[in-house]
mmCIF file of C-alpha atoms and ligand atoms in Angstrom:
data_model
loop_
_atom_site.group_PDB
_atom_site.id
_atom_site.type_symbol
_atom_site.label_atom_id
_atom_site.label_comp_id
_atom_site.label_asym_id
_atom_site.label_seq_id
_atom_site.Cartn_x
_atom_site.Cartn_y
_atom_site.Cartn_z
ATOM 1 C CA MET A 44 0.002 -0.003 0.000
ATOM 2 C CA ARG A 45 1.189 3.475 -0.790
ATOM 3 C CA VAL A 46 1.213 4.848 2.776
ATOM 4 C CA GLN A 47 2.373 1.632 4.471
ATOM 5 C CA GLY A 48 5.046 2.593 7.019
ATOM 6 C CA LYS A 49 4.825 6.318 6.294
ATOM 7 C CA SER A 50 5.093 8.714 9.231
ATOM 8 C CA ILE A 51 2.255 11.228 9.008
ATOM 9 C CA ILE A 52 0.957 14.177 11.059
ATOM 10 C CA VAL A 53 -2.745 15.008 10.734
ATOM 11 C CA THR A 54 -3.797 18.273 12.392
ATOM 12 C CA GLY A 55 -7.301 18.833 13.728
ATOM 13 C CA ALA A 56 -7.847 15.060 13.693
ATOM 14 C CA GLY A 57 -10.080 14.964 16.765
ATOM 15 C CA GLY A 58 -13.220 15.106 14.607
ATOM 16 C CA GLY A 59 -14.741 15.810 11.217
ATOM 17 C CA ILE A 60 -12.665 15.442 8.061
ATOM 18 C CA GLY A 61 -9.351 15.162 9.957
ATOM 19 C CA GLU A 62 -10.606 12.195 11.944
ATOM 20 C CA GLY A 63 -11.594 10.467 8.707
ATOM 21 C CA ILE A 64 -8.189 11.179 7.170
ATOM 22 C CA ALA A 65 -6.332 9.873 10.234
ATOM 23 C CA ARG A 66 -8.431 6.704 10.451
ATOM 24 C CA ARG A 67 -7.995 5.932 6.753
ATOM 25 C CA LEU A 68 -4.237 6.549 6.727
ATOM 26 C CA ALA A 69 -3.791 4.336 9.796
ATOM 27 C CA ALA A 70 -5.977 1.611 8.248
ATOM 28 C CA GLU A 71 -3.630 1.692 5.252
ATOM 29 C CA GLY A 72 -0.582 1.146 7.444
ATOM 30 C CA ALA A 73 0.758 4.631 8.244
ATOM 31 C CA ALA A 74 2.089 5.680 11.658
ATOM 32 C CA VAL A 75 -0.187 8.614 12.422
ATOM 33 C CA ILE A 76 0.356 11.498 14.802
ATOM 34 C CA VAL A 77 -3.183 12.561 15.661
ATOM 35 C CA ASN A 78 -3.146 16.233 16.594
ATOM 36 C CA ASP A 79 -5.923 18.387 17.997
ATOM 37 C CA ILE A 80 -6.264 21.364 20.315
ATOM 38 C CA ASN A 81 -9.019 19.378 22.057
ATOM 39 C CA ALA A 82 -7.280 16.576 23.955
ATOM 40 C CA GLU A 83 -10.448 14.676 24.804
ATOM 41 C CA LEU A 84 -11.451 14.367 21.147
ATOM 42 C CA GLY A 85 -7.932 13.570 19.957
ATOM 43 C CA GLU A 86 -7.373 10.873 22.605
ATOM 44 C CA LYS A 87 -10.659 9.237 21.636
ATOM 45 C CA VAL A 88 -9.795 9.051 17.925
ATOM 46 C CA THR A 89 -6.302 7.753 18.746
ATOM 47 C CA ALA A 90 -7.689 5.028 21.021
ATOM 48 C CA ALA A 91 -10.149 3.957 18.321
ATOM 49 C CA ILE A 92 -7.374 3.712 15.712
ATOM 50 C CA ASN A 93 -5.148 1.659 18.024
ATOM 51 C CA ALA A 94 -8.064 -0.578 19.034
ATOM 52 C CA ALA A 95 -8.670 -1.292 15.346
ATOM 53 C CA GLY A 96 -5.052 -2.441 14.957
ATOM 54 C CA GLY A 97 -3.676 0.811 13.572
ATOM 55 C CA LYS A 98 -0.662 2.772 14.769
ATOM 56 C CA ALA A 99 -1.450 6.210 16.214
ATOM 57 C CA ARG A 100 -0.232 8.543 18.917
ATOM 58 C CA PHE A 101 -2.041 11.637 20.166
ATOM 59 C CA VAL A 102 -0.096 14.882 20.468
ATOM 60 C CA ALA A 103 -2.053 17.839 21.807
ATOM 61 C CA GLY A 104 -1.192 21.143 20.236
ATOM 62 C CA ASP A 105 -2.371 24.417 18.790
ATOM 63 C CA VAL A 106 -1.362 24.704 15.114
ATOM 64 C CA THR A 107 -1.007 28.492 15.501
ATOM 65 C CA ARG A 108 1.970 28.014 17.855
ATOM 66 C CA GLY A 109 5.500 27.350 16.673
ATOM 67 C CA ASP A 110 6.550 25.511 19.827
ATOM 68 C CA ASP A 111 3.653 23.099 19.373
ATOM 69 C CA TRP A 112 4.818 22.436 15.791
ATOM 70 C CA ALA A 113 8.291 21.625 17.112
ATOM 71 C CA LYS A 114 6.676 19.050 19.429
ATOM 72 C CA LEU A 115 4.613 17.562 16.588
ATOM 73 C CA VAL A 116 7.582 17.099 14.267
ATOM 74 C CA LYS A 117 9.695 15.565 17.039
ATOM 75 C CA ALA A 118 6.831 13.219 17.949
ATOM 76 C CA ALA A 119 6.532 12.030 14.333
ATOM 77 C CA GLN A 120 10.269 11.384 14.188
ATOM 78 C CA ASP A 121 10.191 9.457 17.480
ATOM 79 C CA PHE A 122 7.014 7.501 16.709
ATOM 80 C CA GLY A 123 7.401 6.856 12.957
ATOM 81 C CA GLY A 124 11.200 7.094 12.719
ATOM 82 C CA ARG A 125 11.043 10.082 10.333
ATOM 83 C CA LEU A 126 8.530 12.569 8.936
ATOM 84 C CA ASP A 127 6.996 11.843 5.527
ATOM 85 C CA VAL A 128 3.712 13.753 5.379
ATOM 86 C CA VAL A 129 1.938 16.686 7.036
ATOM 87 C CA VAL A 130 -1.805 16.979 6.535
ATOM 88 C CA ASN A 131 -2.707 20.581 7.426
ATOM 89 C CA ASN A 132 -6.390 19.938 8.101
ATOM 90 C CA ALA A 133 -7.170 22.027 11.209
ATOM 91 C CA GLY A 134 -9.362 24.943 10.197
ATOM 92 C CA TRP A 135 -11.709 27.441 11.769
ATOM 93 C CA THR A 136 -14.405 29.906 10.808
ATOM 94 C CA HIS A 137 -16.809 32.196 12.590
ATOM 95 C CA ARG A 138 -20.468 31.518 11.908
ATOM 96 C CA ASN A 139 -21.920 32.754 8.618
ATOM 97 C CA ARG A 140 -22.439 36.483 9.093
ATOM 98 C CA PRO A 141 -22.140 39.867 7.291
ATOM 99 C CA MET A 142 -18.476 40.767 6.912
ATOM 100 C CA LEU A 143 -18.673 43.981 8.959
ATOM 101 C CA GLU A 144 -20.011 42.043 11.945
ATOM 102 C CA VAL A 145 -16.918 39.858 12.208
ATOM 103 C CA SER A 146 -14.688 41.029 15.052
ATOM 104 C CA GLU A 147 -10.989 41.727 14.661
ATOM 105 C CA ALA A 148 -10.255 38.839 17.051
ATOM 106 C CA GLU A 149 -12.300 36.475 14.866
ATOM 107 C CA PHE A 150 -10.519 37.708 11.734
ATOM 108 C CA ASP A 151 -7.143 37.098 13.357
ATOM 109 C CA LYS A 152 -8.189 33.606 14.450
ATOM 110 C CA VAL A 153 -9.380 32.663 10.944
ATOM 111 C CA TYR A 154 -6.028 33.618 9.464
ATOM 112 C CA ALA A 155 -4.015 32.086 12.309
ATOM 113 C CA VAL A 156 -5.689 28.673 12.230
ATOM 114 C CA ASN A 157 -6.189 28.421 8.453
ATOM 115 C CA MET A 158 -3.070 30.133 7.136
ATOM 116 C CA LYS A 159 -0.373 30.888 9.721
ATOM 117 C CA SER A 160 -0.482 27.192 10.629
ATOM 118 C CA ILE A 161 0.793 26.367 7.158
ATOM 119 C CA TYR A 162 3.693 28.805 7.507
ATOM 120 C CA LEU A 163 4.598 27.264 10.875
ATOM 121 C CA SER A 164 4.255 23.714 9.516
ATOM 122 C CA ALA A 165 6.717 24.593 6.768
ATOM 123 C CA LEU A 166 9.220 26.162 9.197
ATOM 124 C CA HIS A 167 9.288 23.028 11.312
ATOM 125 C CA ALA A 168 8.577 20.188 8.872
ATOM 126 C CA VAL A 169 10.584 21.187 5.790
ATOM 127 C CA PRO A 170 13.980 20.732 7.497
ATOM 128 C CA ALA A 171 12.890 17.276 8.704
ATOM 129 C CA MET A 172 11.648 16.328 5.224
ATOM 130 C CA ARG A 173 14.816 17.627 3.574
ATOM 131 C CA ALA A 174 16.881 15.557 6.018
ATOM 132 C CA GLY A 175 14.827 12.490 5.009
ATOM 133 C CA GLY A 176 15.173 13.076 1.265
ATOM 134 C CA GLY A 177 11.636 14.328 0.601
ATOM 135 C CA GLY A 178 8.062 14.473 1.804
ATOM 136 C CA SER A 179 4.572 15.751 1.175
ATOM 137 C CA PHE A 180 2.232 18.437 2.478
ATOM 138 C CA ILE A 181 -1.524 18.128 2.025
ATOM 139 C CA ASN A 182 -3.165 21.459 2.802
ATOM 140 C CA ILE A 183 -6.946 21.322 3.152
ATOM 141 C CA ALA A 184 -8.377 24.419 1.488
ATOM 142 C CA SER A 185 -12.029 24.756 0.428
ATOM 143 C CA THR A 186 -14.286 25.482 -2.508
ATOM 144 C CA ALA A 187 -14.720 28.758 -0.555
ATOM 145 C CA GLY A 188 -11.301 29.710 -1.882
ATOM 146 C CA VAL A 189 -12.379 29.468 -5.531
ATOM 147 C CA ARG A 190 -16.133 30.149 -5.375
ATOM 148 C CA PRO A 191 -16.704 32.601 -2.515
ATOM 149 C CA ARG A 192 -20.139 33.115 -1.018
ATOM 150 C CA PRO A 193 -21.459 35.953 1.156
ATOM 151 C CA GLY A 194 -21.293 35.638 4.938
ATOM 152 C CA LEU A 195 -17.885 33.985 4.957
ATOM 153 C CA THR A 196 -15.812 36.699 3.282
ATOM 154 C CA TRP A 197 -12.765 36.527 5.537
ATOM 155 C CA TYR A 198 -12.814 32.696 5.647
ATOM 156 C CA ASN A 199 -13.069 32.612 1.841
ATOM 157 C CA GLY A 200 -9.991 34.822 1.561
ATOM 158 C CA SER A 201 -8.008 32.688 3.973
ATOM 159 C CA LYS A 202 -8.765 29.562 1.936
ATOM 160 C CA ALA A 203 -7.800 31.312 -1.321
ATOM 161 C CA ALA A 204 -4.508 32.118 0.427
ATOM 162 C CA VAL A 205 -4.120 28.422 1.287
ATOM 163 C CA ILE A 206 -4.540 27.526 -2.396
ATOM 164 C CA VAL A 207 -2.019 29.985 -3.861
ATOM 165 C CA THR A 208 0.430 29.432 -1.007
ATOM 166 C CA SER A 209 0.292 25.679 -1.596
ATOM 167 C CA LYS A 210 1.056 26.186 -5.302
ATOM 168 C CA SER A 211 3.974 28.446 -4.420
ATOM 169 C CA MET A 212 5.292 25.989 -1.821
ATOM 170 C CA ALA A 213 5.085 23.209 -4.434
ATOM 171 C CA ALA A 214 7.100 25.263 -6.910
ATOM 172 C CA GLU A 215 9.732 26.154 -4.324
ATOM 173 C CA LEU A 216 10.004 22.742 -2.634
ATOM 174 C CA GLY A 217 9.841 20.553 -5.743
ATOM 175 C CA PRO A 218 13.645 20.430 -6.099
ATOM 176 C CA ASP A 219 13.780 18.989 -2.546
ATOM 177 C CA ASN A 220 11.454 16.143 -3.583
ATOM 178 C CA ILE A 221 8.710 17.646 -1.394
ATOM 179 C CA ARG A 222 5.225 17.678 -2.934
ATOM 180 C CA VAL A 223 2.537 20.163 -1.832
ATOM 181 C CA ASN A 224 -1.124 19.571 -2.706
HETATM 182 N N1 NAD B 394 -16.838 20.778 6.675
HETATM 183 C C1 NAD B 394 -16.874 21.335 5.472
HETATM 184 O O1 NAD B 394 -17.923 21.426 4.827
HETATM 185 C C2 NAD B 394 -15.611 21.831 4.844
HETATM 186 C C3 NAD B 394 -15.634 22.250 3.506
HETATM 187 C C4 NAD B 394 -14.455 22.686 2.913
HETATM 188 C C5 NAD B 394 -13.280 22.735 3.638
HETATM 189 N N2 NAD B 394 -13.285 22.365 4.938
HETATM 190 C C6 NAD B 394 -12.012 22.415 5.665
HETATM 191 O O2 NAD B 394 -11.684 21.111 6.082
HETATM 192 C C7 NAD B 394 -10.977 21.180 7.311
HETATM 193 C C8 NAD B 394 -11.674 20.338 8.363
HETATM 194 O O3 NAD B 394 -12.999 20.780 8.494
HETATM 195 P P1 NAD B 394 -14.073 20.067 9.448
HETATM 196 O O4 NAD B 394 -15.422 20.442 8.945
HETATM 197 O O5 NAD B 394 -13.726 18.651 9.623
HETATM 198 O O6 NAD B 394 -13.813 20.891 10.800
HETATM 199 P P2 NAD B 394 -14.229 20.543 12.307
HETATM 200 O O7 NAD B 394 -14.523 21.856 12.944
HETATM 201 O O8 NAD B 394 -15.263 19.463 12.350
HETATM 202 O O9 NAD B 394 -12.877 19.943 12.895
HETATM 203 C C9 NAD B 394 -11.746 20.729 12.996
HETATM 204 C C10 NAD B 394 -10.863 20.162 14.108
HETATM 205 O O10 NAD B 394 -9.733 21.039 14.207
HETATM 206 C C11 NAD B 394 -9.502 21.279 15.588
HETATM 207 N N3 NAD B 394 -8.824 22.574 15.718
HETATM 208 C C12 NAD B 394 -9.366 23.803 15.638
HETATM 209 N N4 NAD B 394 -8.443 24.740 15.857
HETATM 210 C C13 NAD B 394 -7.277 24.094 16.090
HETATM 211 C C14 NAD B 394 -5.950 24.520 16.396
HETATM 212 N N5 NAD B 394 -5.657 25.825 16.517
HETATM 213 N N6 NAD B 394 -4.985 23.585 16.554
HETATM 214 C C15 NAD B 394 -5.273 22.257 16.449
HETATM 215 N N7 NAD B 394 -6.511 21.794 16.184
HETATM 216 C C16 NAD B 394 -7.504 22.706 15.998
HETATM 217 C C17 NAD B 394 -10.857 21.262 16.248
HETATM 218 O O11 NAD B 394 -10.771 21.002 17.639
HETATM 219 C C18 NAD B 394 -11.565 20.141 15.470
HETATM 220 O O12 NAD B 394 -11.415 18.876 16.076
HETATM 221 C C19 NAD B 394 -10.895 22.668 7.688
HETATM 222 O O13 NAD B 394 -9.668 23.196 7.235
HETATM 223 C C20 NAD B 394 -12.064 23.260 6.907
HETATM 224 O O14 NAD B 394 -11.863 24.624 6.651
HETATM 225 C C21 NAD B 394 -14.419 21.900 5.550
#
């Protein structure tokens, strides 16, 4: 199988799409670092994966913090022997609402969780991937980034930033054998 033995970090894997990604990768033989800011949710998903015969370890962390990214990368290297893949899945939005009613704190959080996390993942994971001869980032964007709808203006923009940033990362990291999708 294509991910058999790969060492993979999945952020925001305590529920939703990230949980599904983590479960599937583990079922296919990857060593998965399950990350979430919510420890209760992340521990539960990790226990379910291990109970099903998969290989997973929970690492609590906030993807908007560089020191938490350092912990995640180190955990993947310890648990899976190296770092092959980062799935930047954790995302956040305020509820659907007119753009002028979104607070500055909410705006900052949208960009921190959806976009700054990718910058921090690159700072910490690219050196590890380069040391291992290559790797892969999977950045979860959204149709919101290509077909924006009212009520989510700032979220839409953050996801468009994820898309163009991922293309730029792919162009820049290709020579290092690091794919970005
Ligand atoms: N659900 C959709 O319809 C949809 C559509 C398009 C794109 N997306 C994107 O897919 C991704 C997952 O969406 P979802 O619907 O599964 O979300 P969700 O809200 O169900 O799950 C997100 C998980 O991320 C965790 N999280 C939030 N902030 C975090 C942080 N700072 N650090 C670590 N973990 C954090 C949450 O605790 C939660 O478990 C997001 O990037 C989202 O923008 C979702």
